[in-house]
Short mmCIF file of C-alpha atoms in Angstrom, two decimals:
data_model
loop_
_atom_site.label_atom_id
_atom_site.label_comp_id
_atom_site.label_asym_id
_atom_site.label_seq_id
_atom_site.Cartn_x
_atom_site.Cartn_y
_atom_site.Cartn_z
CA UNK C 1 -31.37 9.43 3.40
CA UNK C 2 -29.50 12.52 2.11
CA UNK C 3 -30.00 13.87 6.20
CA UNK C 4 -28.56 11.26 7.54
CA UNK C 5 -25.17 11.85 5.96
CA UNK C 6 -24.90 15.53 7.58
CA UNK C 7 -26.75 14.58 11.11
CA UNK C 8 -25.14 13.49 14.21
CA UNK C 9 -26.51 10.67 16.36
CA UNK C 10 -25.04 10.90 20.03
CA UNK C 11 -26.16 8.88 23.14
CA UNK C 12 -25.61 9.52 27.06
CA UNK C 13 -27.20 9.00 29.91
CA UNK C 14 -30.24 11.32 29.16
CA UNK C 15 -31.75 13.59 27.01
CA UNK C 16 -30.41 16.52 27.78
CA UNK C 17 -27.00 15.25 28.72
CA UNK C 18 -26.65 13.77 24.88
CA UNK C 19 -28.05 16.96 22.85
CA UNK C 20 -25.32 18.85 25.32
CA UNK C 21 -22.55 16.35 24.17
CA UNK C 22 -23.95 16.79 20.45
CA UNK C 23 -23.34 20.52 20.24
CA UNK C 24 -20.36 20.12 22.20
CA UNK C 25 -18.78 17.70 18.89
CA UNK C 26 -20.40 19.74 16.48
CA UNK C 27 -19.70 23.25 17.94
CA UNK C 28 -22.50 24.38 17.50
CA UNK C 29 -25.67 25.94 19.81
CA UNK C 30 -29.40 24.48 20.30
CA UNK C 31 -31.03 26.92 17.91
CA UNK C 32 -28.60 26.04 15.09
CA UNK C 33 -29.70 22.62 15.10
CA UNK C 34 -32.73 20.39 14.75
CA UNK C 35 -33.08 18.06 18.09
CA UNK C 36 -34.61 14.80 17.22
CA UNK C 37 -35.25 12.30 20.05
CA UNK C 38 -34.87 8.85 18.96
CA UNK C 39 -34.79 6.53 22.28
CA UNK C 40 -35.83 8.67 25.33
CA UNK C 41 -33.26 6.08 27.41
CA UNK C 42 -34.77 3.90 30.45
CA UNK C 43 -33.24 3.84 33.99
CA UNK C 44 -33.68 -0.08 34.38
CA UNK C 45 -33.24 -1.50 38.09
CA UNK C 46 -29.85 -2.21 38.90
CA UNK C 47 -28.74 -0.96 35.68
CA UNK C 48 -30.01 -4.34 34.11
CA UNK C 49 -32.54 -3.01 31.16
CA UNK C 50 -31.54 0.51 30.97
CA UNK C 51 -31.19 1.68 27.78
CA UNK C 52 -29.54 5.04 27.25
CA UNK C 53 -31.07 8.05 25.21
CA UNK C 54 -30.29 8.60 21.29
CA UNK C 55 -31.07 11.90 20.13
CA UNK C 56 -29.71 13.05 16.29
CA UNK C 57 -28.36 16.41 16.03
CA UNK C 58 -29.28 18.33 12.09
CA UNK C 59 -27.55 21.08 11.64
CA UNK C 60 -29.56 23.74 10.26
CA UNK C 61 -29.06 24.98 6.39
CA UNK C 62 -27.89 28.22 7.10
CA UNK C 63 -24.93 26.74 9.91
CA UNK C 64 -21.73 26.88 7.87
CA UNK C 65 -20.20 24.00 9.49
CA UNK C 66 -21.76 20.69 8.19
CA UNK C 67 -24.00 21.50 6.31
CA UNK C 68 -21.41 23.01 3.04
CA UNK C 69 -19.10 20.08 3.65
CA UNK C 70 -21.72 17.72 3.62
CA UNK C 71 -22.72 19.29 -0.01
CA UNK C 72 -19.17 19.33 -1.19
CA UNK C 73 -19.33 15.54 -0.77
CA UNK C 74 -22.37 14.59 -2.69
CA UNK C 75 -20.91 16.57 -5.63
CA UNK C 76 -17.46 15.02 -5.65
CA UNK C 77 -19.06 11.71 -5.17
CA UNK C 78 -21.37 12.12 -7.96
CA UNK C 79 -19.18 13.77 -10.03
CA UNK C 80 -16.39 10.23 -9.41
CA UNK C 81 -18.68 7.64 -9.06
CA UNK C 82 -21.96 6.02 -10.11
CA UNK C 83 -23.44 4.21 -8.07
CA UNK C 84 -26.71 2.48 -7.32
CA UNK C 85 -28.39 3.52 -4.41
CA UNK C 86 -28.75 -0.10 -2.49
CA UNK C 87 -31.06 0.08 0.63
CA UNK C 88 -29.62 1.14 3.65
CA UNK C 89 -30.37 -1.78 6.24
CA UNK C 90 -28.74 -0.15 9.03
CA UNK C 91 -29.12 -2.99 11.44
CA UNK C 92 -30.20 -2.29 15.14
CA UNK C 93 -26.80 -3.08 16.39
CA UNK C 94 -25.18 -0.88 14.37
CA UNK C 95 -26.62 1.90 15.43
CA UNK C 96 -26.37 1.30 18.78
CA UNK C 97 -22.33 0.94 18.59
CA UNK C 98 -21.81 3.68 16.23
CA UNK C 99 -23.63 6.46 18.53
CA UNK C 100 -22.62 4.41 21.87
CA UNK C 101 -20.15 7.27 23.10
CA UNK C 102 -19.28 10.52 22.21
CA UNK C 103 -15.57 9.71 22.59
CA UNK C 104 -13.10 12.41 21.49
CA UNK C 105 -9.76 11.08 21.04
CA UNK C 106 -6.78 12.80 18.76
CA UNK C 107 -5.65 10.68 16.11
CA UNK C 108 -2.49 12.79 14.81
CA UNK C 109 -1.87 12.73 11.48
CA UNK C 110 1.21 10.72 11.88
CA UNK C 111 -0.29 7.96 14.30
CA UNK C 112 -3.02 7.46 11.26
CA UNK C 113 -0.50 7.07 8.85
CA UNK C 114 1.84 4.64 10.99
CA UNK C 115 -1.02 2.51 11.32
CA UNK C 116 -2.34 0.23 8.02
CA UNK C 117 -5.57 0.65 7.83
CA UNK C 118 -7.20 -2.49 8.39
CA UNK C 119 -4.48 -4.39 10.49
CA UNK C 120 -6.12 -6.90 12.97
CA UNK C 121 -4.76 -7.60 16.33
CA UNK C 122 -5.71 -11.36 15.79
CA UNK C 123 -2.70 -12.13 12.78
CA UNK C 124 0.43 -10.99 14.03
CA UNK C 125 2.07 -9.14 11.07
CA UNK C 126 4.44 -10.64 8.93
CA UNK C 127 5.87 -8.85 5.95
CA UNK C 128 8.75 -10.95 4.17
CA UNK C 129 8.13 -14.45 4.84
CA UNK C 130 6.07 -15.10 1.83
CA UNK C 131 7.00 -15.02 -1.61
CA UNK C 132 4.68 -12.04 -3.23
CA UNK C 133 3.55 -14.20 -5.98
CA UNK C 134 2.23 -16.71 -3.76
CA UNK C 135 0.19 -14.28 -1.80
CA UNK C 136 -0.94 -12.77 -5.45
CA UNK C 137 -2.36 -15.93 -6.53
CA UNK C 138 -4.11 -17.23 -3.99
CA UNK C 139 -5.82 -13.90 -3.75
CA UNK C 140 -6.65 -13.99 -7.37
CA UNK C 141 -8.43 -17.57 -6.53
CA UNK C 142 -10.10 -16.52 -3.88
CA UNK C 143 -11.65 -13.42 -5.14
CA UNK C 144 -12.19 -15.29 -8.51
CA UNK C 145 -13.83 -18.00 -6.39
CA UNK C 146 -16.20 -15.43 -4.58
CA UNK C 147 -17.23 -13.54 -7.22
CA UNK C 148 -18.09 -16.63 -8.74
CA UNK C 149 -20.45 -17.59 -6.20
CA UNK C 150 -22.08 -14.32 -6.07
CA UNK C 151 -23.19 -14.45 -9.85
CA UNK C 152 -20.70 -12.04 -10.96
CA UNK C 153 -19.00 -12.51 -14.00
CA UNK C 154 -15.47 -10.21 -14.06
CA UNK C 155 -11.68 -10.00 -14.47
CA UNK C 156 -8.95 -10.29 -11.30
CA UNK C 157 -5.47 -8.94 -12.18
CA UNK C 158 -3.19 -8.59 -10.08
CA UNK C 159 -0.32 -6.11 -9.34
CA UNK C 160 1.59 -4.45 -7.14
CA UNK C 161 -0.04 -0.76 -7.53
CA UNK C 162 2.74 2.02 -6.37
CA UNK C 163 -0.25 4.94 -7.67
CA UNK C 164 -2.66 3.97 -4.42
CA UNK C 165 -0.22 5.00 -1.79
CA UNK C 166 1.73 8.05 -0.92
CA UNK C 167 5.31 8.71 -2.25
CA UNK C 168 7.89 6.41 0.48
CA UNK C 169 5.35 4.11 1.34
CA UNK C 170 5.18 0.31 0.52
CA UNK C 171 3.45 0.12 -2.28
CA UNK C 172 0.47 -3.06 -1.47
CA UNK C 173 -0.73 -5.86 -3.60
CA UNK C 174 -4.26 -4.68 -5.33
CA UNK C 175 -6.66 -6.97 -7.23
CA UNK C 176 -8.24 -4.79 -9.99
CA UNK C 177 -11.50 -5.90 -11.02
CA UNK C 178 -12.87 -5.36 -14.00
CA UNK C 179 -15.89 -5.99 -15.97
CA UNK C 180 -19.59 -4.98 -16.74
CA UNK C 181 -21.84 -3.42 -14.53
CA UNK C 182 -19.80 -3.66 -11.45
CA UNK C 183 -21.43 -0.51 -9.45
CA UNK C 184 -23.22 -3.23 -6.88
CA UNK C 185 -19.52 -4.56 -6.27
CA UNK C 186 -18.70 -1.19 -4.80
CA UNK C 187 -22.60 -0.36 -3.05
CA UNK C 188 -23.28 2.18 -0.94
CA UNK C 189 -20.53 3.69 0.59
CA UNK C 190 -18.10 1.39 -0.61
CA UNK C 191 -19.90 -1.20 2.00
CA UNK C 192 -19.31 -3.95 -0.68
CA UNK C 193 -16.39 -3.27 -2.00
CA UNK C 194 -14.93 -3.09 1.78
CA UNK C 195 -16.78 -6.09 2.47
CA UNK C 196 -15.59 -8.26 -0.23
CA UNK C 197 -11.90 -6.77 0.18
CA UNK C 198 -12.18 -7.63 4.01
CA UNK C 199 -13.02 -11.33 2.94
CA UNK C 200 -9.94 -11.49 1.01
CA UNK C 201 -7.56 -10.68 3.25
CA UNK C 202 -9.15 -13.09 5.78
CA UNK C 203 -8.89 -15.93 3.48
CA UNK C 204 -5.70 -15.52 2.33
CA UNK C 205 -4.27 -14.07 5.73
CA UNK C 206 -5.24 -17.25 7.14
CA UNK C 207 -3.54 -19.13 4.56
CA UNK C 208 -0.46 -17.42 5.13
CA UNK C 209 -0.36 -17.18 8.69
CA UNK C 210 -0.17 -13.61 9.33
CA UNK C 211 -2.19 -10.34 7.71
CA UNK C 212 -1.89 -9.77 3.98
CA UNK C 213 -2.87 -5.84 3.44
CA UNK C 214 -4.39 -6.71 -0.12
CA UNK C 215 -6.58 -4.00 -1.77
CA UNK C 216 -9.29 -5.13 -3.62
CA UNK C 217 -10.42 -2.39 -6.06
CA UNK C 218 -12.86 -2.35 -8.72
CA UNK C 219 -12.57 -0.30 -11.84
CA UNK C 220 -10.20 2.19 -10.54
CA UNK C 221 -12.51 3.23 -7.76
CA UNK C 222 -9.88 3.79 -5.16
CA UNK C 223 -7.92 5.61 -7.70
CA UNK C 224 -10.46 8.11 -8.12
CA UNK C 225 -11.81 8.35 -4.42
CA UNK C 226 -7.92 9.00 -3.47
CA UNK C 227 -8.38 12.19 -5.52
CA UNK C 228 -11.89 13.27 -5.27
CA UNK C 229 -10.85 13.10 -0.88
CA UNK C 230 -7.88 14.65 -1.55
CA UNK C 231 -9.61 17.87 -3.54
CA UNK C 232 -12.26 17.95 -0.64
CA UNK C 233 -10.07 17.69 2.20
CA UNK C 234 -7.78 20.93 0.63
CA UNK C 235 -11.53 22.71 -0.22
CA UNK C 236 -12.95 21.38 3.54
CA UNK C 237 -9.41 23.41 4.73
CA UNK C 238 -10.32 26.57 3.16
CA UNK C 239 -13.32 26.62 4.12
CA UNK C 240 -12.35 26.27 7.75
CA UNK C 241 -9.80 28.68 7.23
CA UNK C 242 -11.37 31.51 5.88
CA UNK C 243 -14.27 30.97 8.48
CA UNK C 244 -12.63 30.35 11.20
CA UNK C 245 -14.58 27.23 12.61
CA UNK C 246 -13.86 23.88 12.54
CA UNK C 247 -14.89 22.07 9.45
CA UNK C 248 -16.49 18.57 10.35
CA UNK C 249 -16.90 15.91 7.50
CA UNK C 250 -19.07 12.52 6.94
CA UNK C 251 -18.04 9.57 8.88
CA UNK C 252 -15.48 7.47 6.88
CA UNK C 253 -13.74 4.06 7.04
CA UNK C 254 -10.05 4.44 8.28
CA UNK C 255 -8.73 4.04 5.00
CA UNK C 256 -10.32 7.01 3.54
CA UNK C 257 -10.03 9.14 6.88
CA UNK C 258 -5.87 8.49 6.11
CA UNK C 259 -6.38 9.85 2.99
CA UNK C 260 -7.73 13.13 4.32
CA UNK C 261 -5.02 13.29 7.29
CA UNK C 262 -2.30 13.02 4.94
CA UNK C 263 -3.66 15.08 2.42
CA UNK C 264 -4.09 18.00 4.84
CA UNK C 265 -0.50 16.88 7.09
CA UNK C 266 1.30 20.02 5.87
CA UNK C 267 -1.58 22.95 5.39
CA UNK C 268 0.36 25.51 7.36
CA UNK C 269 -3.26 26.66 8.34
CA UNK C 270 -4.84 23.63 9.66
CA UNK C 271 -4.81 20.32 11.62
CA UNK C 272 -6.78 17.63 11.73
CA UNK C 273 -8.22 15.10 14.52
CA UNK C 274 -10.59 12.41 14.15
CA UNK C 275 -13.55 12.17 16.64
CA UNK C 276 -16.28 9.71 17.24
CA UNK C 277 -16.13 5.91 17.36
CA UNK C 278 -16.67 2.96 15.22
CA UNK C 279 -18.24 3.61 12.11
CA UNK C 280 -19.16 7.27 13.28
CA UNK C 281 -15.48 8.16 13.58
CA UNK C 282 -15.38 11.68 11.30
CA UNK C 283 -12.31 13.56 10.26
CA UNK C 284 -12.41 17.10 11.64
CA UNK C 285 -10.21 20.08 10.44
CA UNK C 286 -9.30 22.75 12.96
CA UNK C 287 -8.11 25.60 11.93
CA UNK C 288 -4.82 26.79 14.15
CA UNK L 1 -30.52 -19.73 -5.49
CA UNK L 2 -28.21 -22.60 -4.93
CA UNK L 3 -25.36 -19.85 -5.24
CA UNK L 4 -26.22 -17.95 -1.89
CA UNK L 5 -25.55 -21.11 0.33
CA UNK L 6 -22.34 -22.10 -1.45
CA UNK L 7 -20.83 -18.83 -1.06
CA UNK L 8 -22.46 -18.63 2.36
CA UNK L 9 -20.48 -22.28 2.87
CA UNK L 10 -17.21 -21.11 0.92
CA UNK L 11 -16.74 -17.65 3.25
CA UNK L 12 -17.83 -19.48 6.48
CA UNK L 13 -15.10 -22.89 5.65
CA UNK L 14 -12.15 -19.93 5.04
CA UNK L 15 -12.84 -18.50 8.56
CA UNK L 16 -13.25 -21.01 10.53
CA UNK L 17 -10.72 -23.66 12.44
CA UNK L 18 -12.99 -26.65 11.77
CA UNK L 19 -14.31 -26.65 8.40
CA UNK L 20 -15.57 -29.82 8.58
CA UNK L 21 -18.39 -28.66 10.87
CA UNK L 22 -19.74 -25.96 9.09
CA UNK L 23 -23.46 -26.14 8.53
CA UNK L 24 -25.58 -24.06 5.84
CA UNK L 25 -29.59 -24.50 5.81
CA UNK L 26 -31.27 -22.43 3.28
CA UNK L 27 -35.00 -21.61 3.44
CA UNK L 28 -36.45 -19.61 0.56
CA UNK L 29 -39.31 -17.96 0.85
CA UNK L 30 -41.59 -15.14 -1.58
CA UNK L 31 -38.98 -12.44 -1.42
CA UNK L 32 -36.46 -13.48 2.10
CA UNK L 33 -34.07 -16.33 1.96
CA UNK L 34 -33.09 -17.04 5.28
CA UNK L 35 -29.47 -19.07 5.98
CA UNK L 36 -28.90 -20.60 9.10
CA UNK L 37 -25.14 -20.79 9.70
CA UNK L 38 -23.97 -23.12 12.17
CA UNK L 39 -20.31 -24.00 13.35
CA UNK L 40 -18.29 -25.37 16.27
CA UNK L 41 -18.33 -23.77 19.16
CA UNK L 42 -15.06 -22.75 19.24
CA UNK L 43 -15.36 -21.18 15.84
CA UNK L 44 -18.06 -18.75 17.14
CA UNK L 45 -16.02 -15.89 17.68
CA UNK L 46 -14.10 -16.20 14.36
CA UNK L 47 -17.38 -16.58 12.45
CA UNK L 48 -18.53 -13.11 14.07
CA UNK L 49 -15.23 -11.25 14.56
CA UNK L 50 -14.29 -8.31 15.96
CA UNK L 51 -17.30 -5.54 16.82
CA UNK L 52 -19.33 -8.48 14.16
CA UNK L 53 -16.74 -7.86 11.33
CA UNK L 54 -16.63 -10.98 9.48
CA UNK L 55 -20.59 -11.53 10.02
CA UNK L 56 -21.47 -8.02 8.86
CA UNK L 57 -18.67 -8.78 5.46
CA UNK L 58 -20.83 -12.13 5.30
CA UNK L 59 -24.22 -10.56 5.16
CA UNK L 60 -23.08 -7.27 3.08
CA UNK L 61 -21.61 -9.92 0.31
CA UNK L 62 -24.66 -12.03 0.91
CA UNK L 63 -27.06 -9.37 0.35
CA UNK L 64 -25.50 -7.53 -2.89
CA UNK L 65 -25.79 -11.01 -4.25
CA UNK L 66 -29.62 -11.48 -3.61
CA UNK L 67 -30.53 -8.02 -4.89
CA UNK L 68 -29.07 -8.93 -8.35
CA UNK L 69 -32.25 -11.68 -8.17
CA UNK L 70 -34.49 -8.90 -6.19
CA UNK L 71 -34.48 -10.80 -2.74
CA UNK L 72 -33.54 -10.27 0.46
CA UNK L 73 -31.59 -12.40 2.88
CA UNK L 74 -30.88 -13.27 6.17
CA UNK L 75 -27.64 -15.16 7.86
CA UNK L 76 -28.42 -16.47 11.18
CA UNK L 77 -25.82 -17.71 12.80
CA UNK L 78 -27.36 -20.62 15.31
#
């Protein structure tokens, strides 16, 4: 499981054209990587049942790039946050989308930050119509409501929480959770936590006719992976500084990739670009 | 295990246009429940969203809530 963190999955046409596009992204050369074939890709007649080939790039321990910022994650995840390992049941889909394309697109650091996070295209956005407090509660009852029905017994309060953003920016409604034994609210890679604030903001959103950017956070998680990314991304800079390669890191929700973009929007030294698509989008630093 | 198919019923109903014709079977077996999801039509493409988005929320909430009991689960959507 810990491999699959620092390994790169990319798909093409064929083998050879993939592991070419893999090295390519990870600038790096065939012997400084394991080369792991995973679907050898069919042709199919017509195109109908072709399937294309999957191979998953490893970089090799001693290859600066991934492997070191890889590490420097575990630690500052372990040394923020404990949480139980729940099963990854990476479903065949998934995978399938996240390594469809090597696609790589710049994402300047201002475009991510213009952009909220999770914004859907479906609920036009609306920011003054509703009063705050009605948005507030009916999140509250909601989340209160789902919780509920998972088994989970826990505080909601909400408040308007000026500490989760950057200085200038709208500060958004957050739901702090709190209670016992709330790890499995957060899971594996924040899945849950995402999952269940996701739900939220569909609910209520729906209610109130356009998209409600509520946070749902649970015992001052996003607090504390604000400032564990933060430390990494200025560390992950360094690093690419003082070797002069590019520095690239895990995959990461939008949210989180913001938080590295900003973080790093002023290093006189560095910029940073995210590559990859869907769930395999990863922030990489460059160093100029 | 009544809980999994209310909160199956209570995320589906908040998605979906016509909340009258959401459907939740639940079939328990040794260590899988399986929950067969069913809406109108034209709810279909809310109830999966975007790239699966509301689905995949569904089935991540879903399944943190069985492992608290040590099962697994399953949302089909039929």
């Amino acid at each position: 499981m810990l491999n699959q963190n620092e390994s790169l999955d990319v798909s093409a046409k064929t083998v050879e054209e993939a592991i070419d596009q893999g090295l390519e992204q990870l600038n790096l050369t065939r012997d400084q990587v394991e080369i792991e074939v995973i679907n050898e890709g069919k042709r199919g007649i017509f195109g109908i049942g072709s399937e294309e080939a999957v191979v998953r790039l490893t970089p090799k321990p001693q290859t600066v790039v991934s492997s070191q910022s890889h590490n420097d994650i575990q630690s500052a995840e372990a040394a923020s946050d404990v949480l139980p390992e729940v099963p990854a049941t990476l479903e065949k889909e998934d995978v399938v989308e996240a390594v469809d394309a090597v696609d790589v697109e710049a994402e300047s650091s201002t475009e991510a930050i213009a952009q909220p996070p999770d914004a859907e295209a479906e609920i036009p956005l609306d920011e003054e119509t509703e009063p705050e407090q009605d948005v507030a509660a009916s999140a509250k009852a909601y989340l209160e409501e789902l919780l509920d029905h998972m088994g989970i017994e826990a505080e909601v309060t909400p408040r308007i929480a000026p500490d989760l953003v950057d200085p200038g920016e709208e500060p958004p409604l957050v739901l702090d959770v709190t209670g016992k034994d709330l790890g499995i609210l957060i899971g594996r890679r924040s899945e849950t936590l995402q999952a269940l604030q996701y739900m939220v903001r569909l609910m209520v959103s729906k209610d109130m006719q356009s998209w409600q950017r509520i946070v749902v956070d649970v015992e001052s998680y996003r607090a504390r992976r604000r400032r564990s990314l933060s430390q990494m991304a200025k560390r992950m800079a360094e690093r690419a500084v003082s070797s002069g390669e590019r520095v690239v890191m895990e995959s990461m929700s939008a949210y989180d990739r913001r938080i590295i973009h900003v973080a790093l929007r002023d290093h006189p030294d560095v910029f940073t670009k995210s590559i990859g698509r869907e769930s395999n989008r990863k922030v990489t630093i460059i160093p100029k | 295990m009544g809980h999994l198919k209310d909160l199956t019923l209570e995320m589906a109903r908040a998605v979906v246009s016509k909340a009258e014709e959401v459907r939740v079977e639940e079939v328990e077996g040794a260590s899988m429940i399986v929950l067969e999801l069913s809406v109108a039509p034209d709810d279909m493409g809310r109830i999966i969203g975007k790239e699966g988005r509301v689905a995949n929320a569904m089935r991540t909430l879903l399944r943190t809530s069985a492992a608290k009991d040590g099962k697994r689960v399953n949302l089909e959507i039929i």
